Amino acid sequence: MSLFRKTFPVGEVLESSKKKIVEALGDQLISLVHFGNHLDRSLSPDEKDEIQLLVVVKEINKHTLDSLADSFAKIKGHRQIAPMVLTQVELESSTDVFPTLFLEMTHYYDLLAGKDVLNHLVIETPYLRIRCEQALKNLLFRLQSSYVTHYSESDYIGSIVHKTFQNLIKILHSVRVLNGEEFSQSRNDVIDWAGKHLNLDPDLLQLLDRYDRRQSKNREEY
C-alpha cells in the first residue's frame, strides 16, 4: 500500500460518493455511474487504479461545479476517485471521439443513482474502426520508441509491456465488435479469437497474458 495515499475499500468509496453527490446536486444530477477497472468484470483490474465515476448533470455552470467540488471533498477516500463530469448532450456527442471508451462503458458499468444514460448510447462503426486503427498504431509507435530509448532498463521495458498489453486487450475487444462479434469481457475469448481471426500468435498472447497478471499481482503486493 502506498505510504502517501490511504486506500479505502471500493464499496465504501462508492457508497460515500453516491450519498454526497446526490445530496449536493439534487435535481441537477441526471446520472451517477461507476465504470472502469474496479468493476468485477474489468478487462484489466488493478487495485491501485483510480475509481472511475461518470457524473452526468443537466447543466454545467459555476454553481454546479462548486457544489460537486464541495461534495467531493466530503467523500471518504475521495483522492481515489477520477470523475468524468459532463452533460447528457456532451455525452451523446462524444461517442465519435471516444468510441472505444464508451463501447466498453456501455457494456460494463454499475448505475449508482439517477437515469441509465448508457443503455441506449450508440457507437457508430466508422468512428470505432478509425479509433481502433489509431490506438493500435499509437501502441506500436510508443512501444518501438520506448524500446530504442530504454533498451537497457529492464524494469521500465517490463512496465511498458505490461501497460501496452492491457491496452491491446481492450482494443481487441472493440476489433471483435467490428467483425460482427458480441462484446465480451473475457480475456480468454479475445485471445482465442485474435489467434484464429487476426493471424496473431496465440502462444505469444498467452505468454503476455501470464506476464501481465504477474505484474498486476506484484503491484498489488508492493
Coordinates of N, CA, C and O in Angstrom, one line a residue, residues 103-104 106-108 123 125 128 132 170-186 188-198:
L103 N -17.7 2.3 -25.8 CA -18.2 0.9 -26.1 C -18.0 0.0 -24.9 O -19.0 -0.7 -24.5
E104 N -16.9 0.1 -24.2 CA -16.7 -0.7 -23.0 C -17.6 -0.3 -21.9 O -18.2 -1.1 -21.2
T106 N -20.5 1.1 -22.1 CA -22.0 0.8 -22.3 C -22.2 -0.7 -22.0 O -23.4 -1.1 -21.7
H107 N -21.2 -1.5 -22.0 CA -21.4 -3.0 -21.7 C -21.1 -3.3 -20.3 O -21.7 -4.3 -19.8
Y108 N -20.3 -2.6 -19.6 CA -19.9 -2.9 -18.2 C -19.9 -1.7 -17.3 O -18.9 -0.9 -17.4
I123 N -22.8 3.7 -30.6 CA -21.4 3.8 -31.0 C -21.4 3.4 -32.5 O -21.6 2.3 -32.9
T125 N -20.0 2.5 -36.1 CA -18.9 1.7 -36.6 C -17.8 2.4 -37.3 O -16.6 2.1 -37.0
L128 N -15.6 3.9 -34.6 CA -14.9 2.8 -33.9 C -13.8 2.2 -34.7 O -12.7 2.0 -34.1
C132 N -9.8 2.4 -33.4 CA -9.1 1.1 -33.2 C -7.8 1.2 -34.0 O -6.7 0.8 -33.4
K170 N -7.9 -4.4 -24.6 CA -9.1 -3.5 -24.7 C -9.4 -3.2 -26.1 O -10.6 -3.2 -26.5
I171 N -8.4 -2.9 -26.9 CA -8.7 -2.5 -28.3 C -9.2 -3.8 -29.1 O -10.1 -3.6 -29.9
L172 N -8.6 -4.9 -28.8 CA -9.0 -6.1 -29.5 C -10.5 -6.5 -29.2 O -11.1 -7.1 -30.1
H173 N -11.0 -6.1 -28.0 CA -12.4 -6.4 -27.8 C -13.2 -5.5 -28.7 O -14.3 -6.0 -29.2
S174 N -12.8 -4.3 -29.0 CA -13.5 -3.4 -29.9 C -13.4 -4.0 -31.4 O -14.3 -3.9 -32.2
V175 N -12.2 -4.5 -31.7 CA -12.0 -5.1 -33.0 C -12.9 -6.3 -33.3 O -13.4 -6.4 -34.4
R176 N -13.2 -7.0 -32.2 CA -14.1 -8.2 -32.3 C -15.5 -7.6 -32.7 O -16.2 -8.2 -33.5
V177 N -15.9 -6.5 -32.1 CA -17.2 -6.0 -32.4 C -17.3 -5.5 -33.8 O -18.3 -5.7 -34.5
L178 N -16.2 -4.9 -34.3 CA -16.1 -4.5 -35.7 C -16.3 -5.7 -36.7 O -16.7 -5.5 -37.8
N179 N -15.9 -6.9 -36.2 CA -16.0 -8.1 -37.0 C -17.3 -8.9 -36.8 O -17.4 -10.0 -37.1
G180 N -18.3 -8.2 -36.2 CA -19.6 -8.8 -36.0 C -19.8 -9.7 -34.8 O -20.8 -10.3 -34.7
E181 N -18.8 -9.7 -33.9 CA -18.9 -10.5 -32.7 C -19.6 -9.6 -31.6 O -19.5 -8.4 -31.5
E182 N -20.2 -10.4 -30.6 CA -20.7 -9.7 -29.4 C -19.5 -9.2 -28.5 O -18.5 -9.8 -28.5
F183 N -19.7 -8.1 -27.8 CA -18.7 -7.6 -26.9 C -18.6 -8.6 -25.8 O -19.5 -8.9 -25.1
S184 N -17.3 -9.0 -25.6 CA -17.1 -10.0 -24.5 C -16.0 -9.4 -23.6 O -15.1 -8.8 -24.0
Q185 N -16.2 -9.6 -22.3 CA -15.3 -9.1 -21.3 C -14.2 -10.1 -20.9 O -13.4 -9.9 -20.0
S186 N -14.2 -11.2 -21.5 CA -13.3 -12.3 -21.2 C -12.0 -12.2 -22.0 O -12.0 -12.1 -23.2
N188 N -9.7 -14.5 -22.2 CA -9.5 -15.8 -23.0 C -10.3 -15.8 -24.3 O -9.8 -16.2 -25.3
D189 N -11.5 -15.2 -24.3 CA -12.2 -15.1 -25.5 C -11.5 -14.3 -26.6 O -11.4 -14.7 -27.7
V190 N -11.0 -13.1 -26.2 CA -10.4 -12.3 -27.2 C -9.1 -12.8 -27.6 O -8.7 -12.7 -28.8
I191 N -8.3 -13.5 -26.7 CA -7.0 -14.1 -27.1 C -7.3 -15.2 -28.1 O -6.6 -15.3 -29.1
D192 N -8.3 -16.1 -27.8 CA -8.6 -17.2 -28.7 C -9.0 -16.6 -30.1 O -8.6 -17.1 -31.1
W193 N -9.9 -15.6 -30.0 CA -10.4 -15.1 -31.3 C -9.3 -14.4 -32.1 O -9.3 -14.6 -33.3
A194 N -8.5 -13.7 -31.5 CA -7.4 -13.0 -32.2 C -6.4 -14.0 -32.8 O -5.9 -13.7 -33.9
G195 N -6.2 -15.1 -32.1 CA -5.3 -16.1 -32.7 C -5.9 -16.7 -34.0 O -5.2 -17.1 -34.9
K196 N -7.2 -16.9 -34.0 CA -7.9 -17.6 -35.1 C -8.2 -16.6 -36.3 O -8.2 -17.0 -37.4
H197 N -8.5 -15.3 -36.0 CA -9.0 -14.5 -37.0 C -8.1 -13.3 -37.4 O -8.3 -12.7 -38.4
L198 N -7.1 -13.0 -36.6 CA -6.2 -11.9 -36.9 C -4.8 -12.4 -37.1 O -3.9 -11.5 -37.3

